[in-house]
Amino acid sequence: MIPPAGGEPGQGKVVFVGAGPGAADLITVRGARTIAAADIIIWASSLVNAEIVADHKPDALLVDSASASLEDITPLYERARDEGLLVARVHTGDPAIYGATAEQRELLRRLGIAYESIPGVSAFSAAAARSDVEITLPEVSQSLILTRLEGGRTPMPPRESVREFAAHGTTMALYLSAARSHTLQRELLAGGYPPDTPVIIGHQVTWPDEVMVRCRLDQLAATMKEHKFWKHTVILVGPALAETPLAKRSHLYHPGFRHEYRDADPVAARELAEKGAQA
């Protein structure tokens, strides 16, 4: 069991709430309840839909952190500790993915404030749903790589590069990379993706001004330039994203696949076994 983090009960609490990709109704029930009950709500208007934080207590303090540094919001955490208040720290998407929450948790540990996180729908998941694709298609792609293009303002670990990840040929979701689409396309191709690899580009996914575009990998940079995508964009790449049906199916619902709730059909099980699968 993982013990509760931070300070003692009754000494205030900070909850990192995943706001989801944009649409107000894509926040979790737990996240929405936390915002509604919070004494202090810290959110970035540049990233989070205002409707997400609209259902708050009449006396709740709303703080727009769009232009704030960690030092700017530290007094709010100290106040929560001293007055026993609940803080909803609302982050776009899922707080665990490029959420800049690690340094906040470290600060809260030093201040002696309890904290926890509530997950949210990430942009890659929303983009896949909006495009009606399965990113882990049987026998095509069973892995998902979440990454960003190296060489930007935030350094990447030395062994993590788009080119090396591309060598796996599986589904990749790329964040924070839209502004350098030419470099991104070059590195993905150099890593081994074929030029005709399907790409899904999601800009402002689930927001009112959402734009979803499909293209080939060798058309990625030109497509990004045409639509003037340079931020708030997630890019999905991989063979599982093809629009045309692929002749693969999950074994889970195959009549020849046995599990604890269902026996396998003998004939169908033999067919699976001939293909090298275990019934």
Short mmCIF file of C-alpha atoms in Angstrom, two decimals:
data_model
loop_
_atom_site.label_atom_id
_atom_site.label_comp_id
_atom_site.label_asym_id
_atom_site.label_seq_id
_atom_site.Cartn_x
_atom_site.Cartn_y
_atom_site.Cartn_z
CA MET A 1 0.00 0.00 0.00
CA ILE A 2 1.19 3.50 -0.85
CA PRO A 3 0.67 5.80 2.16
CA PRO A 4 -0.94 9.25 1.81
CA ALA A 5 1.62 11.85 0.83
CA GLY A 6 2.36 15.14 2.52
CA GLY A 7 1.33 16.45 5.92
CA GLU A 8 -1.09 15.48 8.66
CA PRO A 9 -4.90 15.28 8.17
CA GLY A 10 -6.64 18.58 8.77
CA GLN A 11 -3.60 20.63 7.75
CA GLY A 12 -4.79 21.38 4.25
CA LYS A 13 -4.59 19.39 1.06
CA VAL A 14 -3.68 19.93 -2.58
CA VAL A 15 -5.32 17.78 -5.24
CA PHE A 16 -3.85 17.75 -8.74
CA VAL A 17 -6.89 17.43 -11.00
CA GLY A 18 -6.64 16.27 -14.60
CA ALA A 19 -8.93 18.58 -16.56
CA GLY A 20 -8.88 16.46 -19.70
CA PRO A 21 -8.11 17.65 -23.23
CA GLY A 22 -10.57 20.53 -23.39
CA ALA A 23 -14.25 19.63 -23.45
CA ALA A 24 -15.90 20.43 -20.11
CA ASP A 25 -17.65 17.05 -19.94
CA LEU A 26 -14.43 15.04 -20.33
CA ILE A 27 -13.29 15.60 -16.76
CA THR A 28 -13.72 12.71 -14.33
CA VAL A 29 -16.56 12.75 -11.82
CA ARG A 30 -14.00 12.73 -9.01
CA GLY A 31 -12.17 15.67 -10.54
CA ALA A 32 -15.35 17.70 -10.96
CA ARG A 33 -16.38 16.99 -7.35
CA THR A 34 -12.99 18.10 -6.09
CA ILE A 35 -13.20 21.41 -7.97
CA ALA A 36 -16.74 21.97 -6.66
CA ALA A 37 -15.59 21.43 -3.07
CA ALA A 38 -12.27 23.33 -3.25
CA ASP A 39 -11.53 26.46 -1.24
CA ILE A 40 -8.81 27.51 -3.70
CA ILE A 41 -8.75 26.63 -7.39
CA ILE A 42 -5.53 27.19 -9.32
CA TRP A 43 -5.89 26.82 -13.08
CA ALA A 44 -4.26 28.10 -16.27
CA SER A 45 -6.69 29.92 -18.55
CA SER A 46 -4.29 29.39 -21.45
CA LEU A 47 -4.72 25.61 -21.27
CA VAL A 48 -7.86 24.73 -19.30
CA ASN A 49 -11.44 25.35 -20.45
CA ALA A 50 -13.08 27.94 -18.18
CA GLU A 51 -16.18 25.75 -17.95
CA ILE A 52 -14.11 23.18 -16.07
CA VAL A 53 -13.77 25.50 -13.06
CA ALA A 54 -17.15 27.23 -13.37
CA ASP A 55 -18.93 24.99 -10.86
CA HIS A 56 -17.24 26.21 -7.69
CA LYS A 57 -18.26 27.29 -4.21
CA PRO A 58 -19.44 30.93 -4.03
CA ASP A 59 -16.57 31.84 -1.72
CA ALA A 60 -13.88 29.84 -3.52
CA LEU A 61 -10.75 31.71 -4.58
CA LEU A 62 -9.98 31.26 -8.30
CA VAL A 63 -6.40 31.93 -9.31
CA ASP A 64 -5.31 32.02 -12.97
CA SER A 65 -1.79 30.58 -13.10
CA ALA A 66 -1.23 31.22 -16.83
CA SER A 67 1.48 33.77 -16.12
CA ALA A 68 2.51 32.52 -12.66
CA SER A 69 5.70 30.79 -11.56
CA LEU A 70 5.89 28.14 -8.85
CA GLU A 71 7.13 30.82 -6.48
CA ASP A 72 4.03 32.90 -7.22
CA ILE A 73 1.63 30.19 -6.08
CA THR A 74 3.67 29.02 -3.09
CA PRO A 75 1.86 31.45 -0.72
CA LEU A 76 -1.43 29.82 -1.69
CA TYR A 77 -0.10 26.41 -0.65
CA GLU A 78 1.16 27.88 2.60
CA ARG A 79 -2.24 29.41 3.26
CA ALA A 80 -3.92 26.07 2.60
CA ARG A 81 -1.61 24.43 5.11
CA ASP A 82 -2.12 27.07 7.78
CA GLU A 83 -5.90 27.34 7.38
CA GLY A 84 -6.71 23.71 6.58
CA LEU A 85 -8.01 24.47 3.08
CA LEU A 86 -8.60 22.25 0.04
CA VAL A 87 -6.74 23.32 -3.11
CA ALA A 88 -7.72 22.05 -6.56
CA ARG A 89 -4.64 22.41 -8.76
CA VAL A 90 -6.18 21.93 -12.19
CA HIS A 91 -3.90 20.74 -14.99
CA THR A 92 -4.75 20.20 -18.64
CA GLY A 93 -4.98 16.59 -19.84
CA ASP A 94 -3.52 14.16 -17.32
CA PRO A 95 -1.23 15.61 -14.62
CA ALA A 96 1.17 12.69 -15.01
CA ILE A 97 2.03 13.56 -18.65
CA TYR A 98 4.09 16.73 -19.13
CA GLY A 99 2.22 18.17 -16.17
CA ALA A 100 5.08 19.92 -14.34
CA THR A 101 3.74 18.43 -11.12
CA ALA A 102 6.92 16.79 -9.79
CA GLU A 103 8.41 20.06 -8.54
CA GLN A 104 5.09 21.00 -6.98
CA ARG A 105 4.92 17.74 -5.04
CA GLU A 106 8.48 18.31 -3.84
CA LEU A 107 7.47 21.77 -2.64
CA LEU A 108 4.39 20.39 -0.88
CA ARG A 109 6.52 17.79 0.89
CA ARG A 110 8.80 20.53 2.18
CA LEU A 111 5.82 22.61 3.27
CA GLY A 112 4.16 19.65 4.98
CA ILE A 113 0.93 19.64 2.98
CA ALA A 114 -0.93 16.47 1.99
CA TYR A 115 -1.53 15.95 -1.72
CA GLU A 116 -2.92 13.48 -4.21
CA SER A 117 -3.62 13.28 -7.96
CA ILE A 118 -6.75 12.59 -10.00
CA PRO A 119 -6.05 11.35 -13.54
CA GLY A 120 -7.50 12.95 -16.63
CA VAL A 121 -8.09 12.12 -20.29
CA SER A 122 -4.94 12.95 -22.20
CA ALA A 123 -4.82 14.53 -25.65
CA PHE A 124 -3.45 11.39 -27.29
CA SER A 125 -6.40 9.34 -26.01
CA ALA A 126 -8.89 12.01 -27.06
CA ALA A 127 -7.31 12.25 -30.53
CA ALA A 128 -7.56 8.48 -30.98
CA ALA A 129 -11.21 8.55 -29.91
CA ARG A 130 -12.04 11.45 -32.22
CA SER A 131 -10.45 9.53 -35.09
CA ASP A 132 -12.09 6.21 -34.15
CA VAL A 133 -8.84 4.26 -34.08
CA GLU A 134 -7.37 1.64 -31.77
CA ILE A 135 -3.75 2.47 -31.06
CA THR A 136 -2.87 -1.06 -29.88
CA LEU A 137 -4.12 -3.13 -32.78
CA PRO A 138 -3.49 -6.91 -32.51
CA GLU A 139 -0.44 -8.10 -34.47
CA VAL A 140 0.15 -4.55 -35.76
CA SER A 141 1.01 -2.44 -32.72
CA GLN A 142 0.88 -3.56 -29.11
CA SER A 143 2.84 -0.67 -27.63
CA LEU A 144 2.45 3.09 -27.32
CA ILE A 145 5.37 5.50 -27.02
CA LEU A 146 4.65 8.91 -25.50
CA THR A 147 7.44 11.37 -26.21
CA ARG A 148 8.45 14.74 -27.60
CA LEU A 149 10.98 15.95 -30.13
CA GLU A 150 14.39 16.58 -28.62
CA GLY A 151 16.34 19.78 -29.13
CA GLY A 152 13.79 22.17 -27.70
CA ARG A 153 14.01 24.42 -24.68
CA THR A 154 13.60 21.48 -22.29
CA PRO A 155 16.53 19.03 -22.59
CA MET A 156 15.77 15.36 -23.21
CA PRO A 157 17.61 12.48 -21.50
CA PRO A 158 20.57 11.38 -23.65
CA ARG A 159 19.11 7.99 -24.61
CA GLU A 160 15.69 9.31 -25.63
CA SER A 161 15.28 10.48 -29.21
CA VAL A 162 12.45 10.37 -31.73
CA ARG A 163 14.70 8.62 -34.24
CA GLU A 164 15.52 5.78 -31.85
CA PHE A 165 11.91 5.39 -30.75
CA ALA A 166 10.76 5.34 -34.38
CA ALA A 167 12.86 2.23 -34.96
CA HIS A 168 10.27 0.24 -33.00
CA GLY A 169 7.65 0.94 -35.67
CA THR A 170 4.83 0.97 -33.15
CA THR A 171 2.30 3.71 -32.33
CA MET A 172 3.87 6.95 -31.17
CA ALA A 173 2.18 10.01 -29.65
CA LEU A 174 4.22 13.20 -29.86
CA TYR A 175 3.62 16.21 -27.66
CA LEU A 176 5.20 19.65 -27.68
CA SER A 177 6.69 19.11 -31.14
CA ALA A 178 4.39 20.95 -33.55
CA ALA A 179 6.58 24.03 -33.93
CA ARG A 180 9.37 21.99 -35.55
CA SER A 181 7.39 19.74 -37.85
CA HIS A 182 10.09 19.54 -40.56
CA THR A 183 12.61 18.18 -38.04
CA LEU A 184 9.99 15.86 -36.61
CA GLN A 185 9.15 14.40 -40.01
CA ARG A 186 12.83 13.93 -40.83
CA GLU A 187 13.58 12.11 -37.58
CA LEU A 188 10.56 9.83 -37.82
CA LEU A 189 11.50 8.81 -41.36
CA ALA A 190 15.17 8.40 -40.44
CA GLY A 191 14.13 6.11 -37.59
CA GLY A 192 12.47 3.67 -39.95
CA TYR A 193 8.81 4.56 -40.40
CA PRO A 194 7.85 4.14 -44.07
CA PRO A 195 6.85 7.35 -45.92
CA ASP A 196 3.22 6.19 -46.17
CA THR A 197 2.84 5.58 -42.42
CA PRO A 198 -0.53 6.96 -41.26
CA VAL A 199 -0.47 10.15 -39.19
CA ILE A 200 -3.26 11.78 -37.19
CA ILE A 201 -2.85 15.43 -36.20
CA GLY A 202 -5.08 16.76 -33.45
CA HIS A 203 -5.20 20.50 -32.82
CA GLN A 204 -7.16 21.77 -29.80
CA VAL A 205 -8.69 18.29 -29.46
CA THR A 206 -12.30 18.42 -28.15
CA TRP A 207 -12.29 22.24 -27.98
CA PRO A 208 -14.86 24.18 -30.05
CA ASP A 209 -12.15 25.06 -32.60
CA GLU A 210 -10.83 21.51 -32.85
CA VAL A 211 -9.18 20.45 -36.11
CA MET A 212 -8.42 16.79 -36.83
CA VAL A 213 -6.34 15.98 -39.91
CA ARG A 214 -5.02 12.76 -41.44
CA CYS A 215 -2.00 12.51 -43.70
CA ARG A 216 0.98 10.35 -44.68
CA LEU A 217 4.17 10.73 -42.71
CA ASP A 218 6.00 12.21 -45.71
CA GLN A 219 3.29 14.92 -45.83
CA LEU A 220 3.42 15.78 -42.13
CA ALA A 221 5.45 19.00 -42.33
CA ALA A 222 3.52 20.34 -45.32
CA THR A 223 0.20 19.55 -43.63
CA MET A 224 1.25 21.25 -40.40
CA LYS A 225 2.38 24.32 -42.35
CA GLU A 226 -0.82 24.44 -44.39
CA HIS A 227 -2.98 24.50 -41.25
CA LYS A 228 -0.56 26.69 -39.28
CA PHE A 229 -0.34 24.25 -36.39
CA TRP A 230 2.45 25.25 -34.04
CA LYS A 231 1.07 24.64 -30.54
CA HIS A 232 -1.78 22.85 -28.73
CA THR A 233 -1.25 19.95 -31.14
CA VAL A 234 -0.72 16.23 -30.57
CA ILE A 235 0.59 13.99 -33.36
CA LEU A 236 -0.09 10.26 -33.59
CA VAL A 237 2.06 8.10 -35.88
CA GLY A 238 1.98 4.40 -36.63
CA PRO A 239 0.64 1.58 -38.81
CA ALA A 240 -2.34 0.89 -36.52
CA LEU A 241 -3.84 4.27 -37.40
CA ALA A 242 -4.76 3.35 -40.97
CA GLU A 243 -8.29 4.21 -42.11
CA THR A 244 -8.75 1.00 -44.09
CA PRO A 245 -9.72 -2.10 -42.08
CA LEU A 246 -6.85 -4.37 -41.16
CA ALA A 247 -7.29 -8.16 -41.24
CA LYS A 248 -6.49 -8.61 -37.56
CA ARG A 249 -8.73 -9.24 -34.58
CA SER A 250 -8.31 -9.47 -30.86
CA HIS A 251 -8.13 -12.99 -29.46
CA LEU A 252 -10.08 -11.90 -26.38
CA TYR A 253 -13.45 -12.18 -28.16
CA HIS A 254 -12.44 -14.97 -30.53
CA PRO A 255 -14.56 -18.11 -29.93
CA GLY A 256 -11.39 -20.18 -29.82
CA PHE A 257 -9.85 -18.17 -26.98
CA ARG A 258 -10.38 -19.61 -23.50
CA HIS A 259 -10.37 -17.59 -20.29
CA GLU A 260 -11.82 -17.90 -16.80
CA TYR A 261 -15.30 -16.81 -17.90
CA ARG A 262 -15.61 -18.79 -21.13
CA ASP A 263 -14.55 -22.11 -22.60
CA ALA A 264 -13.01 -22.20 -26.06
CA ASP A 265 -14.85 -23.63 -29.03
CA PRO A 266 -12.72 -26.66 -30.08
CA VAL A 267 -12.81 -25.96 -33.82
CA ALA A 268 -12.03 -22.26 -33.39
CA ALA A 269 -9.30 -23.13 -30.88
CA ARG A 270 -7.58 -25.35 -33.44
CA GLU A 271 -7.69 -22.51 -35.94
CA LEU A 272 -5.95 -20.22 -33.45
CA ALA A 273 -3.40 -22.90 -32.60
CA GLU A 274 -2.53 -23.29 -36.29
CA LYS A 275 -1.67 -19.57 -36.30
CA GLY A 276 0.63 -20.01 -33.31
CA ALA A 277 -1.74 -18.66 -30.66
CA GLN A 278 -2.51 -20.25 -27.32
CA ALA A 279 -6.20 -20.89 -26.70
#
